[in-house]
Short mmCIF file of C-alpha atoms in Angstrom, two decimals:
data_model
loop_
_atom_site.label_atom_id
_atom_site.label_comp_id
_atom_site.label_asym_id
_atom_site.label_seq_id
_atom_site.Cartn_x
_atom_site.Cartn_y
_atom_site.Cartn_z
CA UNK A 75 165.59 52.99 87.51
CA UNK A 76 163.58 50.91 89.81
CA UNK A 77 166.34 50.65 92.56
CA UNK A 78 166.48 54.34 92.11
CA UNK A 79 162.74 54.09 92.89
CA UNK A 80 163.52 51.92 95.86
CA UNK A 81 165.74 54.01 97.87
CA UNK A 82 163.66 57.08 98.01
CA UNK A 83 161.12 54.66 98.89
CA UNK A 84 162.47 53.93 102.18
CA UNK A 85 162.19 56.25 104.88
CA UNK A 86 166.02 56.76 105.82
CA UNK A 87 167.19 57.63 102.79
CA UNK A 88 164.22 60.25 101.80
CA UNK A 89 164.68 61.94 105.25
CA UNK A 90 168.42 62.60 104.77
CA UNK A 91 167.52 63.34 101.28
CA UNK A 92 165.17 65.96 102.18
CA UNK A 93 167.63 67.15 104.70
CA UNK A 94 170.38 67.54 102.73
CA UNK A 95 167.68 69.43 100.20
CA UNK A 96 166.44 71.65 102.00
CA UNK A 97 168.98 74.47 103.06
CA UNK A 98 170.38 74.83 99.25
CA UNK A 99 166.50 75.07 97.86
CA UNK A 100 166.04 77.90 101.03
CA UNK A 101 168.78 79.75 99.89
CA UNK A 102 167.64 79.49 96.46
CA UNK A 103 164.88 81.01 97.28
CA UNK A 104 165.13 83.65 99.17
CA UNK A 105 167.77 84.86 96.26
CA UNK A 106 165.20 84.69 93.48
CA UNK A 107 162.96 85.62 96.42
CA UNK A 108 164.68 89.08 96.84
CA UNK A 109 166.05 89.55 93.15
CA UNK A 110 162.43 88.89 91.71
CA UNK A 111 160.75 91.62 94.50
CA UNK A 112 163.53 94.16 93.65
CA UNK A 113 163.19 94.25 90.07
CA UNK A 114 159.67 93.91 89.94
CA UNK A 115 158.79 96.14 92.83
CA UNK A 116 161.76 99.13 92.23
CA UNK A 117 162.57 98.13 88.71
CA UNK A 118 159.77 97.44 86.29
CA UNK A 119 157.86 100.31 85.64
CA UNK A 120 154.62 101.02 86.55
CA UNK A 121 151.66 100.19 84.09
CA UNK A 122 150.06 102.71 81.67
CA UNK A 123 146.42 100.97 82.78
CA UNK A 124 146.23 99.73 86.10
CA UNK A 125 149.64 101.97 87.28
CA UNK A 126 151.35 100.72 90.28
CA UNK A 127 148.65 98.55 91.66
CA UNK A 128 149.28 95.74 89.34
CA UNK A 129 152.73 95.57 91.10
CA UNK A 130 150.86 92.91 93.20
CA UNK A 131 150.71 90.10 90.15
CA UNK A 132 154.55 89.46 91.37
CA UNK A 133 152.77 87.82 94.24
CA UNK A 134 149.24 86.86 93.23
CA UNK A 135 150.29 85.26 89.82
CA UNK A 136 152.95 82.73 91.16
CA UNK A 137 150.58 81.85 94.58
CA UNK A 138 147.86 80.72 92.41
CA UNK A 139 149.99 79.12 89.91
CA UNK A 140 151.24 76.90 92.89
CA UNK A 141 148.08 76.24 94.35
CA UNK A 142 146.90 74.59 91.26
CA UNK A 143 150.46 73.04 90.75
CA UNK A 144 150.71 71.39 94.50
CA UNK A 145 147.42 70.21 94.27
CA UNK A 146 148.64 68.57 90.91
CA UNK A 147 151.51 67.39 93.15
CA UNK A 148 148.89 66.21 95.35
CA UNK A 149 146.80 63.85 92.93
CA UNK A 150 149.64 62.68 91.50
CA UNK A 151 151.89 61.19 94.36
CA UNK A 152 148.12 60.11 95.91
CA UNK A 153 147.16 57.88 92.51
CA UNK A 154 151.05 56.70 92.71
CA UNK A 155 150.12 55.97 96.58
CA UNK A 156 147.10 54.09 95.41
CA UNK A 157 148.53 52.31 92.21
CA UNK A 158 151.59 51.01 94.00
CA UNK A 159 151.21 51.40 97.32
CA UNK A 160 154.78 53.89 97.51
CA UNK A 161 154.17 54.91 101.37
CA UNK A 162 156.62 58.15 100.85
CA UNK A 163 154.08 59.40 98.07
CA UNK A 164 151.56 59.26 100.62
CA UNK A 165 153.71 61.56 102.70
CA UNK A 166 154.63 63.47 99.50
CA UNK A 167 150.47 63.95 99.48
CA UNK A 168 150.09 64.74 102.73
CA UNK A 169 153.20 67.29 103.29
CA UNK A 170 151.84 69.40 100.42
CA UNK A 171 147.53 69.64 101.45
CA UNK A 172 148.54 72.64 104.05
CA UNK A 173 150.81 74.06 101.47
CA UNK A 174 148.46 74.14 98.95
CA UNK A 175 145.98 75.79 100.88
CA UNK A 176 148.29 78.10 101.71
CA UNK A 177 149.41 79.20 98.43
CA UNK A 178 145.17 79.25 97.95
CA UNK A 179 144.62 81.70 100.51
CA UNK A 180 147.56 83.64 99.42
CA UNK A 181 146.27 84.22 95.97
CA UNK A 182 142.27 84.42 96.59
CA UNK A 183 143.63 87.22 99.10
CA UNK A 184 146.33 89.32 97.21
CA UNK A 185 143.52 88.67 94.52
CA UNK A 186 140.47 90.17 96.14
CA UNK A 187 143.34 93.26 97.65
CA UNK A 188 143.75 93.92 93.07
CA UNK A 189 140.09 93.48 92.66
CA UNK A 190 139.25 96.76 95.15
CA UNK A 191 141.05 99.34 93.09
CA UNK A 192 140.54 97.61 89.75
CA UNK A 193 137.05 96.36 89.76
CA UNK A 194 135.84 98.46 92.67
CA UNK A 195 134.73 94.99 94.45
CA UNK A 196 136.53 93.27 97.10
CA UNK A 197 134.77 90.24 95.91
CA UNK A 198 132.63 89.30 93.02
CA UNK A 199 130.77 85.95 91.73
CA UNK A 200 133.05 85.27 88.92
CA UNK A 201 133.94 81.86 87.53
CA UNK A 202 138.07 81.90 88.20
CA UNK A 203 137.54 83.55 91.72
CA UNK A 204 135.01 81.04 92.80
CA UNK A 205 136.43 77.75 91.50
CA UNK A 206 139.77 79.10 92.89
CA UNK A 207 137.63 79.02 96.12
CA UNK A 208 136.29 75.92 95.45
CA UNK A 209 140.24 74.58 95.77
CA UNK A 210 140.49 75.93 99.31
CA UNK A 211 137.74 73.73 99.67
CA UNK A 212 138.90 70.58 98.85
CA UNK A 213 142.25 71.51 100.50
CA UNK A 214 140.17 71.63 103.56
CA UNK A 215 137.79 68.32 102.73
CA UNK A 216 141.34 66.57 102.35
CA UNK A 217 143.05 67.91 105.45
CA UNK A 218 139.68 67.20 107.73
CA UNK A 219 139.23 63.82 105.97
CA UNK A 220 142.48 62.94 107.31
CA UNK A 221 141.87 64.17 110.39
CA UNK A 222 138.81 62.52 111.33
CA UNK A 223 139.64 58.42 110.28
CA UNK A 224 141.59 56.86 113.40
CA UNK A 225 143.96 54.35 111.43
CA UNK A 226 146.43 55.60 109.46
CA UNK A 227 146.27 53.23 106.61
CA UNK A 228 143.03 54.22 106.17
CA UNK A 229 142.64 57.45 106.16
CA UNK A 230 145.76 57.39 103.80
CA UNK A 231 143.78 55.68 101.64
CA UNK A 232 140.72 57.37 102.06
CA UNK A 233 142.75 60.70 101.75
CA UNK A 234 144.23 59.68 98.11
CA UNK A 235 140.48 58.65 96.51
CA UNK A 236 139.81 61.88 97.17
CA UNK A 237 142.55 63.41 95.85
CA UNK A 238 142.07 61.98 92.69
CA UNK A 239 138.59 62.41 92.54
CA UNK A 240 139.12 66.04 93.29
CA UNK A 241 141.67 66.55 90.60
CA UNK A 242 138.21 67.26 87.86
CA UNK A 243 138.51 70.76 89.40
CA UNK A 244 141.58 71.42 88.26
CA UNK A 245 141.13 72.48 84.29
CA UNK A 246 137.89 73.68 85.88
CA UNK A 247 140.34 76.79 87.48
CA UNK A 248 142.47 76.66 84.68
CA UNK A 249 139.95 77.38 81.70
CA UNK A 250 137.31 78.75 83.46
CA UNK A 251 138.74 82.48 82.25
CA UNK A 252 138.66 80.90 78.78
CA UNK A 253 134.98 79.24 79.14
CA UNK A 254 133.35 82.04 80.93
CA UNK A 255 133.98 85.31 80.07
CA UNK A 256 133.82 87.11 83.30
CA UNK A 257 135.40 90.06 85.09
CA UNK A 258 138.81 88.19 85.97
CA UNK A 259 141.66 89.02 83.01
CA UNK A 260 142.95 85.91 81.18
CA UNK A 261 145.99 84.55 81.57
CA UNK A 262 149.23 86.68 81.20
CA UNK A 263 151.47 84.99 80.19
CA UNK A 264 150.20 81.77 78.11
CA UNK A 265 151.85 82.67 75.39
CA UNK A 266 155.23 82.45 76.18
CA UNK A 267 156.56 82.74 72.57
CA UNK A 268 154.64 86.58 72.59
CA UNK A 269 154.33 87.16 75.96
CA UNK A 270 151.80 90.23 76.06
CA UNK A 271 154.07 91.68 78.99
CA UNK A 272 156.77 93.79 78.00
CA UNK A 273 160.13 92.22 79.42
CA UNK A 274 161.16 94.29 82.08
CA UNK A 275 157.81 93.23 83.99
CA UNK A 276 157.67 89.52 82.83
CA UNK A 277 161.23 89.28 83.95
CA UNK A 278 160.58 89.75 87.65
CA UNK A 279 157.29 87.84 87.27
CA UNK A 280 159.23 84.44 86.19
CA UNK A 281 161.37 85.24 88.87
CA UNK A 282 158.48 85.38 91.50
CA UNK A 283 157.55 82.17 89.93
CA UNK A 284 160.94 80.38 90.05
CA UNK A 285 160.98 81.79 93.90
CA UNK A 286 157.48 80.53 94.76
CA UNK A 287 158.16 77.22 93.05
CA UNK A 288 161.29 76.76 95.32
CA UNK A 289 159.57 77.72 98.39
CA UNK A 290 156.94 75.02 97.94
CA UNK A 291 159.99 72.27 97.33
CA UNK A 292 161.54 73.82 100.45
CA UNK A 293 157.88 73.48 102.64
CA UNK A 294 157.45 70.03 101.36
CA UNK A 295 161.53 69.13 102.75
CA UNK A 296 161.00 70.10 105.71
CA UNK A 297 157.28 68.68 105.90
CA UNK A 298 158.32 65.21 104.91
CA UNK A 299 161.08 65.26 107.11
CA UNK A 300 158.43 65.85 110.17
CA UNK A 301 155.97 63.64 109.42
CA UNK A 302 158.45 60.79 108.06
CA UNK A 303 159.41 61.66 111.58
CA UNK A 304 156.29 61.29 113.28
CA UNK A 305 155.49 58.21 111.20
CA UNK A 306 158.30 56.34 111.64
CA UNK A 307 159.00 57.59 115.41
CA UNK A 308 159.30 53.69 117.00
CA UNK A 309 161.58 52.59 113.87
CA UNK A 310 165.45 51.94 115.42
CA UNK A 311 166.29 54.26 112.81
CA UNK A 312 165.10 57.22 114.20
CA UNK A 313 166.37 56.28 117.72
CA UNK A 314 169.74 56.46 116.54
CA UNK A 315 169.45 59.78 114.86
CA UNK A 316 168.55 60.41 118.70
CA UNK A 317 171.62 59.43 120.04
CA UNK A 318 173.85 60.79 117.27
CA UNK A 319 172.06 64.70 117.68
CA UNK A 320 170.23 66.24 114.23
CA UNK A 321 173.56 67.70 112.92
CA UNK A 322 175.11 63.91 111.94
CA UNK A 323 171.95 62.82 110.52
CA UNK B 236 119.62 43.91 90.81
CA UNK B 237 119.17 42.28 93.83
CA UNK B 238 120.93 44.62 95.87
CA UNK B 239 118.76 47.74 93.81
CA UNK B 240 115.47 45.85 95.21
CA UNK B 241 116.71 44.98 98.90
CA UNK B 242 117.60 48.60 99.51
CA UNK B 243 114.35 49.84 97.66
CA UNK B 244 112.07 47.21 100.02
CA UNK B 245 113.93 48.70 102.83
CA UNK B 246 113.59 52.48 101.73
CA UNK B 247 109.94 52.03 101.37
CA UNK B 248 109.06 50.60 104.68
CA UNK B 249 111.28 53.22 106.54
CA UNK B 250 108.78 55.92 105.26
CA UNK B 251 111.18 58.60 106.26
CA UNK B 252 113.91 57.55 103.98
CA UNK B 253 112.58 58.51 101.44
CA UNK B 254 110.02 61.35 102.50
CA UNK B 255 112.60 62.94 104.47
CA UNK B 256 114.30 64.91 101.48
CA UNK B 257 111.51 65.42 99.64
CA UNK B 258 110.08 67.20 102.81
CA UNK B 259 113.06 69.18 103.24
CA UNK B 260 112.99 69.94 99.54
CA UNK B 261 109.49 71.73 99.92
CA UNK B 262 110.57 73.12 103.19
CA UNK B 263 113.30 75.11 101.79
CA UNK B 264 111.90 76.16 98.77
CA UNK B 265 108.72 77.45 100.72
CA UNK B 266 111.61 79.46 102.96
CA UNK B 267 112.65 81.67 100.63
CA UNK B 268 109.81 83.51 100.15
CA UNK B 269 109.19 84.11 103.50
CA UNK B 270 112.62 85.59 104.04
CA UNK B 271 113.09 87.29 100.53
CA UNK B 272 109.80 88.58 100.21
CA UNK B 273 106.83 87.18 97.87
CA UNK B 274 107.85 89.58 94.72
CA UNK B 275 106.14 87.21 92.00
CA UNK B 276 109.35 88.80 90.23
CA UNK B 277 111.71 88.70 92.23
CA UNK B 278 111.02 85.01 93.02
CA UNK B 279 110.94 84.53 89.34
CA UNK B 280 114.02 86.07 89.11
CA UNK B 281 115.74 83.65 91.57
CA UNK B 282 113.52 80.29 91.04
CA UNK B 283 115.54 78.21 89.15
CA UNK B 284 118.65 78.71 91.76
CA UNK B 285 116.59 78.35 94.82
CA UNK B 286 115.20 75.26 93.44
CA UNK B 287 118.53 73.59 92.37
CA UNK B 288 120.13 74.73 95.74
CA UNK B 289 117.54 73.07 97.42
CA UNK B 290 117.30 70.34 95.58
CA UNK B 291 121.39 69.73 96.18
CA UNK B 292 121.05 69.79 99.89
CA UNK B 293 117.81 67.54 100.32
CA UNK B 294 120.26 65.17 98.08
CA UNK B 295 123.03 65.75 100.60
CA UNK B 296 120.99 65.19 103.68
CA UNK B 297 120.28 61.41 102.83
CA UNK B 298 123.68 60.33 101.65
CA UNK B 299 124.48 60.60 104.84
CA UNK B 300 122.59 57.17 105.48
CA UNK B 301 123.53 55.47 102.22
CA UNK B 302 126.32 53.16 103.61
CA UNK B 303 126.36 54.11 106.97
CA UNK B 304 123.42 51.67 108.17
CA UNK B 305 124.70 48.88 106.14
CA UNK B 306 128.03 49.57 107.41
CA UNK B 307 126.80 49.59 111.82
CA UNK B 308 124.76 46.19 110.92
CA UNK B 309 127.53 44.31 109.14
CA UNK B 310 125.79 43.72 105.78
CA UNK B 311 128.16 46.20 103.72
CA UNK B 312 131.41 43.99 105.42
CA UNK B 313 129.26 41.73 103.64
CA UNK B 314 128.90 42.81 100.45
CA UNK B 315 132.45 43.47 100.32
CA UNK B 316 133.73 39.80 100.80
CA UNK B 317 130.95 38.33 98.83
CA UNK B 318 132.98 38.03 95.84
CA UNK B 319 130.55 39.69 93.54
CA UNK B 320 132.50 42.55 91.83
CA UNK B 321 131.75 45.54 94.36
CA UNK B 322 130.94 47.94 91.57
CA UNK B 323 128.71 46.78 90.63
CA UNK B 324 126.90 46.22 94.09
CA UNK B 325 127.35 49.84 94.46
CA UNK B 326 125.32 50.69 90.73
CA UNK B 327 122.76 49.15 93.01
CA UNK B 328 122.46 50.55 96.14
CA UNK B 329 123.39 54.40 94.41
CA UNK B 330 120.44 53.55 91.84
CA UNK B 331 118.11 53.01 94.74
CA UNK B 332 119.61 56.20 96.85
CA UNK B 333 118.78 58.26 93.25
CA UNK B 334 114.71 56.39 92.74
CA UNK B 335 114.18 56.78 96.46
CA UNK B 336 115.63 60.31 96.93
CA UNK B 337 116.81 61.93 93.54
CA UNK B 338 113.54 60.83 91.52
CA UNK B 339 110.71 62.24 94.07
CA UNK B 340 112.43 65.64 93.67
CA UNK B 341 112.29 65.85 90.05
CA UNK B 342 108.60 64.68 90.12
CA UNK B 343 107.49 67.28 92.57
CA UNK B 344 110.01 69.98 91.07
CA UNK B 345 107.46 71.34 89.08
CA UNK B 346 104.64 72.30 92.00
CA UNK B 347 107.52 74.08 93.04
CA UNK B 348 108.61 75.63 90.45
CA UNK B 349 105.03 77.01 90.20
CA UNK B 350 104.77 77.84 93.56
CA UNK B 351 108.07 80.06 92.74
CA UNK B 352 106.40 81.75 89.49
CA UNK B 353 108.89 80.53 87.76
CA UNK B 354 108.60 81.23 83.77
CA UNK B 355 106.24 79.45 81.65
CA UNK B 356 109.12 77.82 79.17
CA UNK B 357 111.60 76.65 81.68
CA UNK B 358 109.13 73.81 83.46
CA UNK B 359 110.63 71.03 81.03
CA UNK B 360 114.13 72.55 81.62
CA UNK B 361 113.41 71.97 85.27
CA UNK B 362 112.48 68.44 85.24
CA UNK B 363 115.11 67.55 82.53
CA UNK B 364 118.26 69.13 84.22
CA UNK B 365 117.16 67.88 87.77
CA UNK B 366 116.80 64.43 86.67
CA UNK B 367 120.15 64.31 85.23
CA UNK B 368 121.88 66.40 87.79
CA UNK B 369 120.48 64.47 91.27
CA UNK B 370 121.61 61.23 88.99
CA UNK B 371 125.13 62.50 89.25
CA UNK B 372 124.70 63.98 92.56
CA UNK B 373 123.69 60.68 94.06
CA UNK B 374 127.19 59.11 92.31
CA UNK B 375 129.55 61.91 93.34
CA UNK B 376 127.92 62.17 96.41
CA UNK B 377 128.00 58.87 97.08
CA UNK B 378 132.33 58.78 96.75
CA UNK B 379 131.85 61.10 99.70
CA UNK B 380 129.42 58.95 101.19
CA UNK B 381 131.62 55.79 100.81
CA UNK B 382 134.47 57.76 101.89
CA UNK B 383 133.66 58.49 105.57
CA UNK B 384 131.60 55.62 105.81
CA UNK B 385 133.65 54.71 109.56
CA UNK B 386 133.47 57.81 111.20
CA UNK B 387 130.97 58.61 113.58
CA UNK B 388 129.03 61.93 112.99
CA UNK B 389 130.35 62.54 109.66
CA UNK B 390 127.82 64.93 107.90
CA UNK B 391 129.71 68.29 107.89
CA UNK B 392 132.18 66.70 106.86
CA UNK B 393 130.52 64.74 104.05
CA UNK B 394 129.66 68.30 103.10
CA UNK B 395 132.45 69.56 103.14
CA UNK B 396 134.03 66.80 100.78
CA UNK B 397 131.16 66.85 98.10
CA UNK B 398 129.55 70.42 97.52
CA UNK B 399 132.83 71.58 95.82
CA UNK B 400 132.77 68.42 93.37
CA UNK B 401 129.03 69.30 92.69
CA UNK B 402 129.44 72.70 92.19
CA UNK B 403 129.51 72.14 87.97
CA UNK B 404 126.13 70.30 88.40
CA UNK B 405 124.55 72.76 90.41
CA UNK B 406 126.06 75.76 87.71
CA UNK B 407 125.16 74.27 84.57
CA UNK B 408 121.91 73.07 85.93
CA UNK B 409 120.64 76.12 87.62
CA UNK B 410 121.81 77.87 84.51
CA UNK B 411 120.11 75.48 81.91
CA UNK B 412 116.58 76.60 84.12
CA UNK B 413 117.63 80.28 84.07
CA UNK B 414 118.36 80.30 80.44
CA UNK B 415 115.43 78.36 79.31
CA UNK B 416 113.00 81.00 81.49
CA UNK B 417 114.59 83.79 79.76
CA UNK B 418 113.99 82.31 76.50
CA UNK B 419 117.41 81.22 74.96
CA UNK B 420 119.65 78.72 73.86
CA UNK B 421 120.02 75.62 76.51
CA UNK B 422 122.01 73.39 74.25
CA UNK B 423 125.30 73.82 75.29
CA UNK B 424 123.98 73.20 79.37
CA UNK B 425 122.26 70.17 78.68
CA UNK B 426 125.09 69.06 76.88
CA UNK B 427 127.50 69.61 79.66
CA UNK B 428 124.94 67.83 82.14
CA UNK B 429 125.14 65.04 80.28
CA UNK B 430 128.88 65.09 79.97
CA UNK B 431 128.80 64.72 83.57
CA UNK B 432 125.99 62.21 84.04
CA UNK B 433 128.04 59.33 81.70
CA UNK B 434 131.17 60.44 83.33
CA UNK B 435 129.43 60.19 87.12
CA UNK B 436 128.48 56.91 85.92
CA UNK B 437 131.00 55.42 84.86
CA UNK B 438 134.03 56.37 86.71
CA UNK B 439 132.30 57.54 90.33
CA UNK B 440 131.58 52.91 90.73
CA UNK B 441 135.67 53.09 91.29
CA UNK B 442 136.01 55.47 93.42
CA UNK B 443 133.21 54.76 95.66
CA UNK B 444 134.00 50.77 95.76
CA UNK B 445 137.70 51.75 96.64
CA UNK B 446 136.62 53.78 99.60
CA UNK B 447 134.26 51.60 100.96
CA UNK B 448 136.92 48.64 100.82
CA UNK B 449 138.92 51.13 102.91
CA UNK B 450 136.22 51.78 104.72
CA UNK B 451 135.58 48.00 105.85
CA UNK B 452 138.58 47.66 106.75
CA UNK B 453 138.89 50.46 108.98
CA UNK B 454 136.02 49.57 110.71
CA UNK B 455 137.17 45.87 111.63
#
C-alpha cells in the first residue's frame, strides 16, 4: 500500500500515469458527453411545469455538483500536502483551483440563464446562489494567493491553509437550500432510492454527471502533466523525455 | 499574556491604530445617509446591515497591520523561534487586534445605531452580536492576515481571502439586529454566532500559527 503510495509520489511515474490516463478518460467523455446531451436534450420529454427550459439542469446540475466536488478534491489533496508533505497532492491542489472555478462559473451562469424564465430574475439574493458565489471567491483568493508569494514552497503551503480553512463553506452550499428556504428548488435528486424525476429525465442527468465527472479527471491529467512539467523542468528526467520526443514518453 | 500587553502598549501609543477603524467605522455609517437619503425609515429599514457591513470592513482595514509590522522589524521571526508554543503567542497578539480594534466598535455601535434610527429593541442585539462577531472576525481574519504576511501590498488581496469566510458572521449577525428590531425570535442567530465564536477560537490558533511559520520562512 505504501509503495503504491510511493510511486505516484514521484514525479515520473505520475506524469506517464496521467499520460497514459488521459486519452481513454477523453474519450470517455465525450461518449457519455454526447449520449447524455442526446437523450436528455432530443429524448426526455419536456416538463409539465417549467416545459423545455428545464432542459438546461443537464448542464447546470452536474457543473455545480463538480464545483463543490473539486473543491473537495482541493482540501483534501491540500491537508494530505500539509499532513505529509506528498508534493504531487500539492499539484493535485493546484491543477484543480482553475477547474473548479470553472465548473463555478459554469453553473452560477447556466443558473442565472434558468432563473430569467423561471423566476423572472437574472439574479436574486438567495442563500444557494450567493454562497455558490462565495466559492468563485475562494477559487479566486486561492489562485491569487498563489500567485502573489515568490517561493514556491511557500506559497504551496500558504495555498493549502487556505484550502482547508476554506473547506467550512462547503456544507454551507450544500444545505443552505435545506437551512434557508429561499427561491432556489432543493435538491433533485437526493433521494436516489425515490428519485422525484421520472427516469427518462434522471437518466440523461446521471449521464451529464458521469460526463462532467470525467471531464474534470481529464482537466486535472493534463494539468498535472503541465505543471509537473513546469515544476520539475531542470530534473534529468524531463530532459530525456526531450530527446526521446512526447510520443515515447 | 505578555505578548497581549506588548502589542496593547504599542497600539495605544500609535494613536491611529486603534482610532483608525473606529474612525472609518463612523465614517461609513455617516455615508449612507448622505447617499441613500435621510428616510428615518428607510434608514431604519437598512441599519442593522449598514452597521455590520461597516463594522466588517473597519475590522478588515487593520488586519492588514496585525503581523505585517512585526514581520518588516524581525520580532515575529522572533516569536516564531522562541520556543514558546506559537499558538498561543498568536491568542495574544489576535486578543489585542480584537480590544484595540473589535471592542471600540461595539462600544460606540450604539451612537450609531441611534444615529441610524434604528428600532428601540434591537440596541442590545447590536452590541451583543457585534461583540461576538468582530471576536471571530479578528480570528478568521487574522488566518488571512497570517497568510500573506510576506507580500508586499497585500490588502486586496487579504480581502479577497477573508470576506467570503466571514460572510456567515456578517449574515447571522446582521440578521440577529434585523430580527430583534422587528420584534422576533433571535435565538437561533445568537446561537449560531456563538457556534462560530468557540469554533474561531479554537481552531483559527492553527491555522494562523501554520501560516505565519510559512510566512517566516518565506521571508528569510
Amino acid at each position: 500500500m505504501f509503495q503504491w503510495i510511493h510511486r505516484f509520489g514521484s514525479a515520473p511515474f505520475m506524469y506517464r500515469f496521467a499520460g497514459r490516463l488521459a486519452p481513454w478518460l477523453g474519450a470517455l467523455c465525450l461518449l457519455s458527453l454526447v449520449a447524455g446531451l442526446y437523450l436528455g436534450l432530443v429524448v426526455a420529454p419536456a416538463d409539465y411545469e417549467q416545459g423545455d427550459s428545464y432542459r438546461i439542469i443537464y448542464i447546470h446540475v452536474p457543473a455545480a455538483w463538480m464545483s463543490m466536488f473539486t473543491y473537495m478534491v482541493m482540501a483534501v489533496s491540500s491537508a494530505v500536502f500539509l499532513i505529509w508533505r506528498l508534493k504531487i497532492a500539492d499539484v493535485v491542489a493546484e491543477a484543480s483551483a482553475p477547474i473548479g472555478a470553472a465548473f463555478t462559473a459554469v453553473a452560477l451562469i447556466t443558473g442565472s440563464f434558468w432563473g430569467k424564465p423561471m423566476w423572472g430574475t437574472w439574479w436574486i439574493w438567495d442563500a444557494r446562489l450567493t454562497s455558490e458565489l462565495l466559492l468563485l471567491f475562494l477559487y479566486f483568493g486561492y489562485m491569487a494567493l498563489r500567485g502573489s508569494l515568490d517561493t514556491p514552497q511557500s506559497s504551496a503551503k500558504a495555498a493549502a491553509i487556505l484550502a482547508v480553512v476554506g473547506v467550512v463553506n462547503i456544507p454551507i452550499i450544500h444545505f443552505s437550500v435545506e437551512w434557508w428556504n429561499t427561491l432556489h428548488q432543493p435538491a433533485t435528486i437526493s433521494k436516489l432510492d425515490t428519485p422525484s424525476m421520472h427516469i427518462s429525465m434522471l437518466r440523461p442527468l446521471l449521464l451529464m454527471v458521469l460526463a462532467f465527472q470525467l471531464l474534470y479527471f481529464y482537466n486535472l491529467m493534463i494539468r498535472v502533466r503541465t505543471l509537473i512539467l513546469t515544476r520539475e523542468g531542470r530534473a534529468s528526467w524531463v530532459a530525456e523525455l526531450d530527446t526521446k520526443g512526447p510520443e515515447n514518453a | 499574556m505578555r505578548v497581549f500587553k506588548r502589542d496593547m502598549k504599542l497600539a495605544f501609543r500609535a494613536t491611529g491604530q486603534w482610532l483608525n477603524p473606529l474612525l472609518f467605522f463612523v465614517i461609513v455609517v455617516t455615508l449612507f445617509p448622505l447617499g441613500i437619503g435621510p428616510g428615518p425609515n428607510m434608514l431604519a429599514t437598512i441599519a442593522p446591515g449598514v452597521l455590520w457591513v461597516s463594522a466588517l470592513l473597519a475590522m478588515m482595514l487593520s488586519l492588514d497591520a496585525l503581523f505585517a509590522n512585526d514581520f518588516r522589524d524581525g520580532t515575529l521571526e522572533q516569536m516564531v523561534l522562541s520556543g514558546h508554543p506559537l499558538t498561543v503567542v498568536v491568542i495574544g497578539k489576535v486578543m489585542a487586534h480584537w480590544v484595540t480594534s473589535g471592542l471600540p466598535l461595539v462600544i460606540l455601535s450604539p451612537l450609531l445605531g441611534l444615529m441610524m434610527q434604528l428600532p428601540e429593541g434591537a440596541y442590545l442585539v447590536l452590541v451583543g452580536s457585534l461583540f461576538l462577531g468582530t471576536l471571530s472576525l479578528s480570528f478568521i481574519g487574522a488566518i488571512g492576515a497570517a497568510l500573506i504576511v510576506s507580500v508586499n501590498q497585500g490588502g486586496v488581496l487579504l480581502s479577497l481571502l477573508v470576506l467570503p469566510l466571514t460572510v456567515p458572521v456578517l449574515i447571522f449577525g446582521s440578521g440577529a439586529v434585523s430580527a430583534a428590531g422587528m420584534g422576533l425570535e433571535i435565538s437561533a442567530q445568537l446561537s449560531v454566532l456563538f457556534a462560530i465564536v468557540f469554533l474561531a477560537v479554537s481552531l483559527a490558533p492553527l491555522a494562523i500559527a501554520g501560516a505565519l511559520r510559512v510566512g517566516v520562512a518565506a521571508g528569510r
